[in-house]
Coordinates of C-alpha atoms in Angstrom, one line a residue:
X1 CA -0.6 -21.1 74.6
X2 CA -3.8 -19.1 74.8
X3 CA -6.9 -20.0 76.0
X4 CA -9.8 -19.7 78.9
X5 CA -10.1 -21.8 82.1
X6 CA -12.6 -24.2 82.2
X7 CA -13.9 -25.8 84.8
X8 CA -13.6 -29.1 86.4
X9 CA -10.0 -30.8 86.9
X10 CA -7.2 -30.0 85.3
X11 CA -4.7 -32.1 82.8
X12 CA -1.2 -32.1 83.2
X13 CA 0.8 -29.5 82.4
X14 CA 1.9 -29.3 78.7
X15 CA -0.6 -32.4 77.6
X16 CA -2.9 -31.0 74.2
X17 CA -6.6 -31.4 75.6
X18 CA -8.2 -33.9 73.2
X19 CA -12.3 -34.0 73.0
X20 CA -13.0 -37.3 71.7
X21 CA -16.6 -38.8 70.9
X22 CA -17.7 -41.5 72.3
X23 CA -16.9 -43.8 68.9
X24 CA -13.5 -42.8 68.4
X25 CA -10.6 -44.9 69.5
X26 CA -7.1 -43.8 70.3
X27 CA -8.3 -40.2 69.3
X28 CA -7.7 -40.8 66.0
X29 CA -10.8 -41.9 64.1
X30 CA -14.1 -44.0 64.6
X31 CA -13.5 -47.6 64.8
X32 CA -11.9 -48.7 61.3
X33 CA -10.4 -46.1 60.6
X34 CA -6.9 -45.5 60.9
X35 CA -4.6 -42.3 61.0
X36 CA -4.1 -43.0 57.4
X37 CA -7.3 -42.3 56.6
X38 CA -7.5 -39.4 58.6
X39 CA -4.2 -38.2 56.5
X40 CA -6.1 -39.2 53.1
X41 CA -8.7 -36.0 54.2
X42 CA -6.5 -33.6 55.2
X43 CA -4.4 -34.2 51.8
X44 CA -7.9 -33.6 49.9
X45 CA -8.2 -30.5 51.7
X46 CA -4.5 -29.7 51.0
X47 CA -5.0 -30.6 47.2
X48 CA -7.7 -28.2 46.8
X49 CA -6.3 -25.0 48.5
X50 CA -2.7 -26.1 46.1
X51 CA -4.8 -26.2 43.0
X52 CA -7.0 -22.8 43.9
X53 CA -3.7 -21.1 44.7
X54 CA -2.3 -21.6 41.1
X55 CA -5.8 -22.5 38.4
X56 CA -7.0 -18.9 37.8
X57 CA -3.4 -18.5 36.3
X58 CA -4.5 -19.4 32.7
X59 CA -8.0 -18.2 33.3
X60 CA -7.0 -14.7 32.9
X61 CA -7.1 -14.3 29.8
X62 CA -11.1 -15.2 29.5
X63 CA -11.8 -13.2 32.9
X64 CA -10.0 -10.1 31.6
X65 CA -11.9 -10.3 28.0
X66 CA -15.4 -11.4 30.3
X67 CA -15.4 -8.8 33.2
X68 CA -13.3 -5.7 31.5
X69 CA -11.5 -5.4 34.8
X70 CA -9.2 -2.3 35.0
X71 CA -5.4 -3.0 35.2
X72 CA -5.7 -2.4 39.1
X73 CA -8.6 -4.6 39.9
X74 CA -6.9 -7.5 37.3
X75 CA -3.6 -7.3 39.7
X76 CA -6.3 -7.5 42.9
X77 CA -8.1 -10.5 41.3
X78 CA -4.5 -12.6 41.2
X79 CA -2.8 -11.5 43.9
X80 CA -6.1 -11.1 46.5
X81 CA -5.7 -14.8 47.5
X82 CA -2.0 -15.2 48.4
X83 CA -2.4 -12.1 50.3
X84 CA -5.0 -12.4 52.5
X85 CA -4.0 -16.2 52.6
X86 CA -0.4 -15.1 54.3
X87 CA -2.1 -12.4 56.6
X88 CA -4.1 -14.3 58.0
X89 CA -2.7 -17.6 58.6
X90 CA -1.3 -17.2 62.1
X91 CA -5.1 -15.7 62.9
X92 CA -6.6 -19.1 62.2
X93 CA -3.6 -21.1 63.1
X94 CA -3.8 -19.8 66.5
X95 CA -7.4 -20.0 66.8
X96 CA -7.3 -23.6 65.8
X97 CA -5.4 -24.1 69.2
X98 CA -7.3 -22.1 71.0
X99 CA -11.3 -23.1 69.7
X100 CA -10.3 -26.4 67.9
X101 CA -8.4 -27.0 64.8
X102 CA -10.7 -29.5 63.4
X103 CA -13.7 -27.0 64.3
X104 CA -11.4 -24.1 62.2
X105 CA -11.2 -26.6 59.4
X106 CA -14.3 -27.3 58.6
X107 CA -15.6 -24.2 59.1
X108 CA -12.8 -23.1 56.0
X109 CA -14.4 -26.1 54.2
X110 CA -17.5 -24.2 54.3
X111 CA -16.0 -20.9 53.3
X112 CA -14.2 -22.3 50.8
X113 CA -17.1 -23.8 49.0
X114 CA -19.0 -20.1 49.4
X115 CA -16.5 -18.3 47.9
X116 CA -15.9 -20.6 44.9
X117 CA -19.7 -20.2 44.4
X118 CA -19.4 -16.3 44.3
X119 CA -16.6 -16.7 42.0
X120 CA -17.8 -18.9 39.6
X121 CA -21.1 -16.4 39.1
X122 CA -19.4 -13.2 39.7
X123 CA -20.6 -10.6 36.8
X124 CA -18.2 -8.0 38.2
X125 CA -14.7 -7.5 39.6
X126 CA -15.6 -6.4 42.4
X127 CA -17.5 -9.3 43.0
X128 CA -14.8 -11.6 41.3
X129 CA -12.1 -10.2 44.3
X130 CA -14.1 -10.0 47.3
X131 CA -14.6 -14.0 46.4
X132 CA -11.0 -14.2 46.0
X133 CA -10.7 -12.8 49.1
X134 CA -12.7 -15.2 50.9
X135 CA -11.5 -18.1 49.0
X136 CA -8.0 -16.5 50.8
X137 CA -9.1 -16.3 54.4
X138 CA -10.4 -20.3 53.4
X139 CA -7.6 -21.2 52.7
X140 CA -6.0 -19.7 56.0
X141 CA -8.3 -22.2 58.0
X142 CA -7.4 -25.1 55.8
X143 CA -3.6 -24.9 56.0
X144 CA -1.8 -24.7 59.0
X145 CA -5.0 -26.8 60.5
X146 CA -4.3 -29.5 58.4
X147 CA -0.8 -29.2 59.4
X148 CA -1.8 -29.2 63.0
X149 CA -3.8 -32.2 62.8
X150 CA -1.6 -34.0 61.6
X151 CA 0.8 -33.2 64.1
X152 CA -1.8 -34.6 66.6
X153 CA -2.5 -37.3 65.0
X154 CA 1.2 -38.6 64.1
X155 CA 2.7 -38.7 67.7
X156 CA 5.7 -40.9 66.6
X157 CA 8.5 -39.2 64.4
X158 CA 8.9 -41.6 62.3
X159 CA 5.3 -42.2 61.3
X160 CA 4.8 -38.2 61.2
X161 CA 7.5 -37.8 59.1
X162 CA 6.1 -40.1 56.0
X163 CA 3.0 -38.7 57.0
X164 CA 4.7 -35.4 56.0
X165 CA 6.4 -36.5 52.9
X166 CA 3.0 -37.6 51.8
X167 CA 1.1 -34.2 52.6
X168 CA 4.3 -32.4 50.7
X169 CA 4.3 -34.3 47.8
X170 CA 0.2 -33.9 47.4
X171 CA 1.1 -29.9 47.6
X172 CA 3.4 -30.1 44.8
X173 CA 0.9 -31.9 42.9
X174 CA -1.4 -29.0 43.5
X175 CA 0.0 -26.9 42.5
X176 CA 1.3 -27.8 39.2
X177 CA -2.0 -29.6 38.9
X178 CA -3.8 -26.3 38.6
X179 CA -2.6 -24.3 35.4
X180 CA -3.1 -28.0 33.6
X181 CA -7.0 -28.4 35.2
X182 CA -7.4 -25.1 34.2
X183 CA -6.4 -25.2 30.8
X184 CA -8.5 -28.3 30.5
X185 CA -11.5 -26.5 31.3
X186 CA -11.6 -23.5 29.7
X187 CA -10.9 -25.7 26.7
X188 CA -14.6 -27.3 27.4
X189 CA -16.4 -24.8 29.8
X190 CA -16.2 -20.9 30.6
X191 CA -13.9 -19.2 32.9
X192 CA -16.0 -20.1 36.4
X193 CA -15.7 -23.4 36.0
X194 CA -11.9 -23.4 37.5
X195 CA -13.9 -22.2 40.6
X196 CA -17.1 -24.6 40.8
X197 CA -15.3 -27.5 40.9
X198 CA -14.5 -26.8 44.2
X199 CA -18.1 -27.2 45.5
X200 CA -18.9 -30.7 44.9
X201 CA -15.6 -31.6 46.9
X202 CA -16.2 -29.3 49.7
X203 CA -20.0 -30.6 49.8
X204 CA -18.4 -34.0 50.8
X205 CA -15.3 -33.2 52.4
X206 CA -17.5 -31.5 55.4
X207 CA -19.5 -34.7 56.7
X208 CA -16.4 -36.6 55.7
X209 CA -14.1 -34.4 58.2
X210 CA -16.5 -34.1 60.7
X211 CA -17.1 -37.9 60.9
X212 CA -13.4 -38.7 60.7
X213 CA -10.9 -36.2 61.8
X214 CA -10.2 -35.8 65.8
X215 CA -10.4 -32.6 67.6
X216 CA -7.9 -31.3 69.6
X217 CA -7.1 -27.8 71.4
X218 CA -3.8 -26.4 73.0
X219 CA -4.1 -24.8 76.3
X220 CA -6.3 -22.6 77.2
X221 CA -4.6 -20.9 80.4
X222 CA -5.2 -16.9 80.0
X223 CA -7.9 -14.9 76.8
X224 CA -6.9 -15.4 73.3
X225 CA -5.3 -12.0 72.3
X226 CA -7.7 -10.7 70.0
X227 CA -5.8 -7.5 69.2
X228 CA -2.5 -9.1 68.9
X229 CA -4.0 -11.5 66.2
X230 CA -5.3 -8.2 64.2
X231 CA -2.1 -6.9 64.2
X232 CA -0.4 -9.9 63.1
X233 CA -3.2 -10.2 60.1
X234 CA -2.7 -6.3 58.9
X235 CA 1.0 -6.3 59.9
X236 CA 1.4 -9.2 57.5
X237 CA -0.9 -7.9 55.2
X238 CA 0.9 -4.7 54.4
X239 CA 4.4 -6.5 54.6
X240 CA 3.8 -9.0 51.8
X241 CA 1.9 -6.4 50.0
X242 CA 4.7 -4.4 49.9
X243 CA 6.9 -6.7 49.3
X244 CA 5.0 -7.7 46.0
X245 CA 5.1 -4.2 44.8
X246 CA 8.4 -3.9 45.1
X247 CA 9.0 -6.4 42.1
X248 CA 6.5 -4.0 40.3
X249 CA 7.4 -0.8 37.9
X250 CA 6.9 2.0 40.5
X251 CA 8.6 0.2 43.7
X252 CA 9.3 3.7 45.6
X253 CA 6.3 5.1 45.4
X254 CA 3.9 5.8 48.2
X255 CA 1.6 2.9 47.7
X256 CA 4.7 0.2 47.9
X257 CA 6.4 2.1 50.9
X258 CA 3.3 3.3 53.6
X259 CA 1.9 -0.4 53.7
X260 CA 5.2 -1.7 53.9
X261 CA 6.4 0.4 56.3
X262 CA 2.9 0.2 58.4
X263 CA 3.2 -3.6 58.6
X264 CA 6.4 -3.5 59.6
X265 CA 5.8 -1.7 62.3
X266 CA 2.7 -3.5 63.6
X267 CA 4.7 -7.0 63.1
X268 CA 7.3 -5.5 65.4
X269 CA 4.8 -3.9 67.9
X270 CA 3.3 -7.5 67.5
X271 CA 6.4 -9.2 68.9
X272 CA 7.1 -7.0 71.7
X273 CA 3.7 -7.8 72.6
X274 CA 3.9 -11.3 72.6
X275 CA 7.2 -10.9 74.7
X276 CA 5.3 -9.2 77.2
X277 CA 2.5 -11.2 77.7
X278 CA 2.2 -14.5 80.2
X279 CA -0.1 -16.3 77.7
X280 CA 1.2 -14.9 74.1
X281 CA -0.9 -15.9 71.2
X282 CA 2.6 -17.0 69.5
X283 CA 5.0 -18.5 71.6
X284 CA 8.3 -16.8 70.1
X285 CA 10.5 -18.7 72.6
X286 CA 10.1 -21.4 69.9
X287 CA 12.9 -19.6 67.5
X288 CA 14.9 -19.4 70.4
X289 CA 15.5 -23.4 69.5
X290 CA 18.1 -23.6 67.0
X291 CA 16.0 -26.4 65.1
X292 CA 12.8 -24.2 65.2
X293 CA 14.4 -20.8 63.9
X294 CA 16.7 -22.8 61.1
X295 CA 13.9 -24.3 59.6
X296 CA 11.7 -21.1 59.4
X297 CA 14.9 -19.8 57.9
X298 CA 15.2 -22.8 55.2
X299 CA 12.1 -22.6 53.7
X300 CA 12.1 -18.7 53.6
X301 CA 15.3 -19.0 51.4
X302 CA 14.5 -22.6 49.5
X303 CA 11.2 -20.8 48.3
X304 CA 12.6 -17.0 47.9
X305 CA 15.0 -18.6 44.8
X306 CA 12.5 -21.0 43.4
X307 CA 9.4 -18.7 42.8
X308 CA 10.7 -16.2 41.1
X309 CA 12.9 -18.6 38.9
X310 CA 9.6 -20.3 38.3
X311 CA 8.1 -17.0 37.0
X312 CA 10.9 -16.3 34.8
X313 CA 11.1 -20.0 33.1
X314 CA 7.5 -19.8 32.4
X315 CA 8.3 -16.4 30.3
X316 CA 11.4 -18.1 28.8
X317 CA 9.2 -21.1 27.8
X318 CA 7.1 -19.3 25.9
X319 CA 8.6 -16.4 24.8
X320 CA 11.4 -17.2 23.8
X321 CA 11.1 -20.7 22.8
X322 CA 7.7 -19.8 21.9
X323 CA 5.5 -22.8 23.8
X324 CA 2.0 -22.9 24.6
X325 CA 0.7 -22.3 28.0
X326 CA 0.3 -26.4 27.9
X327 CA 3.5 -26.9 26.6
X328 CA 4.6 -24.7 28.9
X329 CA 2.8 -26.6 31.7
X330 CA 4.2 -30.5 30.6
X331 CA 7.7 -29.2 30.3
X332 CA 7.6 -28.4 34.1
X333 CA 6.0 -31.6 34.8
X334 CA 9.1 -33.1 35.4
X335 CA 9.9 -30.8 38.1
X336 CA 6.5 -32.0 39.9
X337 CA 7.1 -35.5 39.6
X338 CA 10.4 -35.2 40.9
X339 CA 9.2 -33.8 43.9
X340 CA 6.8 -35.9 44.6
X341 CA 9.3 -38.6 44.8
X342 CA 11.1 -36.7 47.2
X343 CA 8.4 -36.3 49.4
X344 CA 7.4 -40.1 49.2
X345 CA 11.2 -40.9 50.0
X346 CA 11.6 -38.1 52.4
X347 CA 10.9 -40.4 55.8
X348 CA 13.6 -43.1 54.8
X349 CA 16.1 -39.9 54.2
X350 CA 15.8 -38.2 57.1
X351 CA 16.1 -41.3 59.0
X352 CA 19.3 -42.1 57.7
X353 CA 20.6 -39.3 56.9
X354 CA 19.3 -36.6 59.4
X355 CA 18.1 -32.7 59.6
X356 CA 21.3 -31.5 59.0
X357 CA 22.8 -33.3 56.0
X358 CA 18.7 -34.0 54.2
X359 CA 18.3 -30.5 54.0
X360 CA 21.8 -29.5 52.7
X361 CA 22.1 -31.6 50.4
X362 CA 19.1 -30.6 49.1
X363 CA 19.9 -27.1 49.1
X364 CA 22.7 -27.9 47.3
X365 CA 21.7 -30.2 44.7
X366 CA 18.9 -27.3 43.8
X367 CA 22.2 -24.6 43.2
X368 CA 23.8 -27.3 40.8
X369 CA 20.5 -28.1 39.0
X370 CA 19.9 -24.2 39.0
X371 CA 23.4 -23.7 37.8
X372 CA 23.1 -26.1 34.8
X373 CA 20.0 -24.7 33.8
X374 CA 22.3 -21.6 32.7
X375 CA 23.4 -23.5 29.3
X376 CA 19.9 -22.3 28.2
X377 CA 19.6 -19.9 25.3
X378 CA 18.0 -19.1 22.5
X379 CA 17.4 -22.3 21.2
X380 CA 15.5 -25.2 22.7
X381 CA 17.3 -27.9 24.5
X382 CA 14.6 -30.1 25.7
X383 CA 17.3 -32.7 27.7
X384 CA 19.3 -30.4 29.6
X385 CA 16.2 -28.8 30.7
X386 CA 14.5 -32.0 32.1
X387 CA 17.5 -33.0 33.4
X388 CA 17.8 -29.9 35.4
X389 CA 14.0 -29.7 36.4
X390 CA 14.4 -33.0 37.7
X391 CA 17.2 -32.5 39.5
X392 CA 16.0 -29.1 40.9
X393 CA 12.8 -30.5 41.7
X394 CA 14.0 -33.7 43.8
X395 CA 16.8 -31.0 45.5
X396 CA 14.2 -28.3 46.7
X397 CA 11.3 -31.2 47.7
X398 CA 14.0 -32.6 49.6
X399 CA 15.2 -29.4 51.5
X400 CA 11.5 -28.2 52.1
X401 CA 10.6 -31.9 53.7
X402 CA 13.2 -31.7 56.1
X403 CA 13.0 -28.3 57.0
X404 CA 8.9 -28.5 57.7
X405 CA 9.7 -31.9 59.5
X406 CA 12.3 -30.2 61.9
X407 CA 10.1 -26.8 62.4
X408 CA 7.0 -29.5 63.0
X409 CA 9.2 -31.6 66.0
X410 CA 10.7 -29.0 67.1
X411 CA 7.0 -27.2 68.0
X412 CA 5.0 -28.6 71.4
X413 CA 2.6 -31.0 70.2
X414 CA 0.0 -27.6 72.3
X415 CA 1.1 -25.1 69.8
X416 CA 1.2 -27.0 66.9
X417 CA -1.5 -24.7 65.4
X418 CA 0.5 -21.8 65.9
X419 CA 3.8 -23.4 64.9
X420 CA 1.9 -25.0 61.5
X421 CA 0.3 -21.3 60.8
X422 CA 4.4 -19.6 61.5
X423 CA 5.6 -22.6 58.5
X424 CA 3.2 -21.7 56.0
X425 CA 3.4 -17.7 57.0
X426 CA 7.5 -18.2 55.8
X427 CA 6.7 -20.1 52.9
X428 CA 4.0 -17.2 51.8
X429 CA 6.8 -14.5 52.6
X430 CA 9.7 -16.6 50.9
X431 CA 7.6 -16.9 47.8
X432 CA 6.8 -12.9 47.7
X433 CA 9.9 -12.0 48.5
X434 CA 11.4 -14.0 45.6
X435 CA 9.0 -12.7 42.9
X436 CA 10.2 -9.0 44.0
X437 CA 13.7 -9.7 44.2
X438 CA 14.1 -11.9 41.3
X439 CA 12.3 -9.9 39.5
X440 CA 14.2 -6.7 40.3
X441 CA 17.3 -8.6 39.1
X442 CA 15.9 -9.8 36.0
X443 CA 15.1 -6.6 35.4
X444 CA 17.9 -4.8 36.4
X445 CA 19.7 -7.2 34.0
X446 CA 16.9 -7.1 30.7
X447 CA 16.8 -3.0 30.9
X448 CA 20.0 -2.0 29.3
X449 CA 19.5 -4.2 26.7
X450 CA 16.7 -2.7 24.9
X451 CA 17.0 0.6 25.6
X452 CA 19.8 1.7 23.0
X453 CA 18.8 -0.7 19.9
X454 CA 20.1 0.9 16.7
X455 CA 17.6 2.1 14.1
X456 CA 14.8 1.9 17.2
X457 CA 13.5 5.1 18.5
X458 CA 13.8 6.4 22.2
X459 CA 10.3 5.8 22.8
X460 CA 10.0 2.5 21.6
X461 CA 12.6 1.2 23.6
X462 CA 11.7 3.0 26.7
X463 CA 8.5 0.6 26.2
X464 CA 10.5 -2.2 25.4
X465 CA 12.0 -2.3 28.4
X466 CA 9.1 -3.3 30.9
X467 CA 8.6 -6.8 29.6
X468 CA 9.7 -9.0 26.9
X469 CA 6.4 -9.8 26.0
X470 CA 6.0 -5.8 25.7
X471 CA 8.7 -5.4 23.9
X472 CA 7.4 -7.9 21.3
X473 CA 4.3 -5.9 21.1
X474 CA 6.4 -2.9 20.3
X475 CA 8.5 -4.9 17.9
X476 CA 5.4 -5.8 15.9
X477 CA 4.3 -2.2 15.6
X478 CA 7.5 -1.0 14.3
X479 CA 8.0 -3.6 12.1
X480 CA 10.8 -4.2 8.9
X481 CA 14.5 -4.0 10.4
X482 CA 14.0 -1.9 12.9
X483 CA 11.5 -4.3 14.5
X484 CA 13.3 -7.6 13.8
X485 CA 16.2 -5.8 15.7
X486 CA 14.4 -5.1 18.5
X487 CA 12.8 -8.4 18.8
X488 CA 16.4 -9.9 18.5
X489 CA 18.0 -7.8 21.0
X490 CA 14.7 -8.1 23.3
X491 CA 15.4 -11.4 23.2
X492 CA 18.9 -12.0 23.7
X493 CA 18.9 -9.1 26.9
X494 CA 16.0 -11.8 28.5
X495 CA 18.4 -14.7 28.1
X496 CA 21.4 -12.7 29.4
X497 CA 19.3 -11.8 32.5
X498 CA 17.7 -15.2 32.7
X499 CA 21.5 -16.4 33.3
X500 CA 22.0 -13.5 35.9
X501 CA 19.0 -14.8 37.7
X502 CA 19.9 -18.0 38.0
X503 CA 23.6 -17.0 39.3
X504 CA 21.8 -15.0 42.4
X505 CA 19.2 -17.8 42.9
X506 CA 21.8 -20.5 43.1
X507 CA 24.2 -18.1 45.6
X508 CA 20.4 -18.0 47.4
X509 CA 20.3 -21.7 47.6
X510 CA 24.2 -22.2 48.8
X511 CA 23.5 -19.5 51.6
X512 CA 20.8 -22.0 52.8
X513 CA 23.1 -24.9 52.9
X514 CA 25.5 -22.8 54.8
X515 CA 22.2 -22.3 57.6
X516 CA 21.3 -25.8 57.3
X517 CA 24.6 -26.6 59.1
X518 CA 22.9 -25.7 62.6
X519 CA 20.0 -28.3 62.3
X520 CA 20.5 -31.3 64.2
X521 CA 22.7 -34.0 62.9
X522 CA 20.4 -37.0 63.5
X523 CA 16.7 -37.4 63.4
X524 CA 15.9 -37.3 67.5
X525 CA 12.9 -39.8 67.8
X526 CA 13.2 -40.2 71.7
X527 CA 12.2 -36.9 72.4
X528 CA 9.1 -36.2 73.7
X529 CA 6.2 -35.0 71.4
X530 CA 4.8 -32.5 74.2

């Protein structure tokens, strides 16, 4: 990896360089304190990116009615985070290697509680998405370095792989933890509370970290390529935010395609630059492994069919079987809970069942629960649903445990910064990806069947087709016959293309059971971690 020389003698070849103070023992904690402790800390710090990611999602409301942001600066406000989050992860994943990945985490610790400070007391929206930004480029320091760390500190397979089942299953807790914390506190508090709970825990979690986590660096043979990490950040800036525009209602137009097409380009200038240098700041031999590559792969596909589904069953839920945003929230709940299982089970399945087979199976059971979630219509049918969440939930856990497991082995224990900040980069990518494709399908499917209602003007079903939840509007303003006719056929078109996008997510999910075939076949604990 990258790095300076330093002087005075040199380790072996391919050893991580560990800086330990003079009270820790076994580089993994002060006396006491075992690695499970150390994996208590980085799941706090986990927990609270996963819940920031997701808690402003029911805040909207009450910011938009606060701060009378304009319909561009509302989309900046949501989508600011994930996208600075995803550009810059390999930035701070590889700098964690190079400078110290304990030393990058706490410093997003401190970041982290700044920006939720600015957010919670921002009077603007400007000020509300510059913090949202920040709370982004936070969360860049906090994820792959937690990741990292606990590659470092889980040497044995076996141990790092319950260690990861544990760290999954606190991110799906995360994130379905958020909309429900936030719903709780608007319900007591205004809007900025969703953001100032984040400083009391960061005000701890800095000592805490600094007192028990290890340090650790990769090598440090040859500079840290400054410009190739810029162009990875604003190469994978303008891809993602492309690719999120494309889901949008103007994806053609010069605002989607020129950053698109200008990250694009840097990402592949990027490449040919780490190929050409002697100390790249990404070691891309790594997807020449078929272990490595496959499980990039896996979690680009598991996560391009589940968020967008997500997005969709959260409009079905309340739209068309009219919940409330809670409701809406407890009737996913089982999906949560089922994947938390998975991720607590996750060691003893891999080790008896292998790369190969875990993550097939689980891309397969997620199709079938996907599949059976087709029966749904316009009427509620509380069992089939749970039963699929469940299902669907244990299914994709399962696939996404094995697949960050294998990527995580696969990686040099020296670039395990760079390797952590490349998983989370594909799981950013899968997820925007999914929302613009989905979402092109769903509307592709929807359109047609609002925009020839009879008794309903032109015009009114031209504006009918953007949303169902616009088309209701639309519905209310027309009014009598022609408005329950519209509502009706509004409603039956999102059904219809609910079905349709659960068809293309579950030929998604097969087509990853079909890669999953070149992981290994058993889990290879022999092999050295170095």
């Amino acid at each position: 990896m990258s790095g300076t020389t330093t002087a005075g003698p040199r380790r072996p070849v391919g050893v991580p360089r560990q800086r330990l103070r003079p009270r820790r023992t076994e580089g993994h904690g002060v006396p006491g304190v075992s690695r499970w402790t150390v994996l208590v800390v980085l799941c706090v710090s986990l927990l609270l990116v996963a819940v920031d990611a997701t808690v402003l999602h029911v805040a909207v409301p009450a910011v938009t009615e606060d701060l009378r942001p304009g319909a561009i600066q509302l989309l900046w406000i949501v989508d600011v985070y994930p996208l600075v989050c995803a550009a810059l992860l390999i930035l701070f994943g590889t700098l964690g290697d190079r400078i110290g990945r304990r030393r990058v985490l706490l410093l997003g610790y401190g970041l982290f509680g700044v920006a939720s400070a600015l957010a919670a007391l921002a009077t603007a929206p400007e000020v509300l998405i510059a913090a949202r930004a920040l709370l982004g480029a936070g969360g860049a320091m906090i994820m792959p370095a937690t990741l990292s760390i606990l590659r470092q500190v889980f040497p044995d397979r076996r141990e790092r792989a319950l260690a990861i089942g544990v760290w999954s299953a606190v991110a799906a807790v995360g994130a379905a933890a958020g909309p429900l914390l936030g719903g709780f506190l608007l319900e007591h508090f205004w809007w900025g509370s969703v953001f100032l709970i984040n400083i009391p825990l960061m005000a701890v979690s800095l000592p805490v970290g600094r007192w028990l986590l290890p340090e650790s660096t990769g090598d440090r043979d040859g500079p840290w390529d400054v410009l190739g990490a810029l162009m990875a950040a604003f190469g994978l800036f303008g891809a993602v935010y492309g690719v999120k525009r494309i889901g949008g209602a103007d994806p053609l137009s010069l605002g989607t395609l020129v950053p698109a097409a200008l990250g694009i380009a840097l990402l592949v200038l990027f490449v040919r630059r780490q190929r050409r240098r002697r100390h790249p700041l990404v070691d891309l031999t790594m997807f020449a492994r078929p272990a490595f590559g496959t499980s990039v792969g896996c979690i680009v596909l598991a996560m391009l069919a589940l968020v967008g589904l997500e997005l969709v069953a959260a409009q079905y839920l309340q739209l068309v079987l009219g919940l409330t945003p809670l409701e809406t929230g407890l009737r996913l709940l089982p999906l949560t809970l089922a994947a938390m299982a998975a991720g607590l089970a996750g060691s003893r399945m891999l080790q008896r069942f292998g790369p190969r087979t875990m993550v097939a199976t689980g891309f397969v059971l997620t199709a079938m629960a996907v599949l059976s979630l087709t029966v749904m219509g316009s009427q509620d049918q509380p069992a089939v649903m749970v039963a699929g969440f469940v299902v669907l939930g244990f299914g994709l856990e399962t696939t996404l445990f094995g697949a960050y497991e294998s990527m995580l082995s696969e990686a040099p224990a020296k670039t395990a910064g760079g390797a952590a900040a490349i998983g989370e980069t594909s799981y950013q990518l899968g997820a925007g990806i999914g929302i613009a494709l989905l979402g092109s399908v769903m509307n592709a499917a929807y359109t047609p069947g609002v925009e020839a209602v009879p008794g309903v003007p032109s015009a009114a079903g031209a504006s009918a087709r953007h949303s169902l939840g616009e088309a209701y509007a639309v519905a209310d303003r027309l009014g009598g016959a022609p408005g329950a006719a519209l509502r009706a056929a509004a409603r039956d078109a999102f059904v219809h293309g609910l079905h349709v996008t659960l068809a293309v997510s579950a030929g998604l999910l097969f087509l990853g059971a079909l890669a999953a075939l070149r992981l290994p076949r058993v889990m290879d604990c022999g092999r050295p971690t170095d």
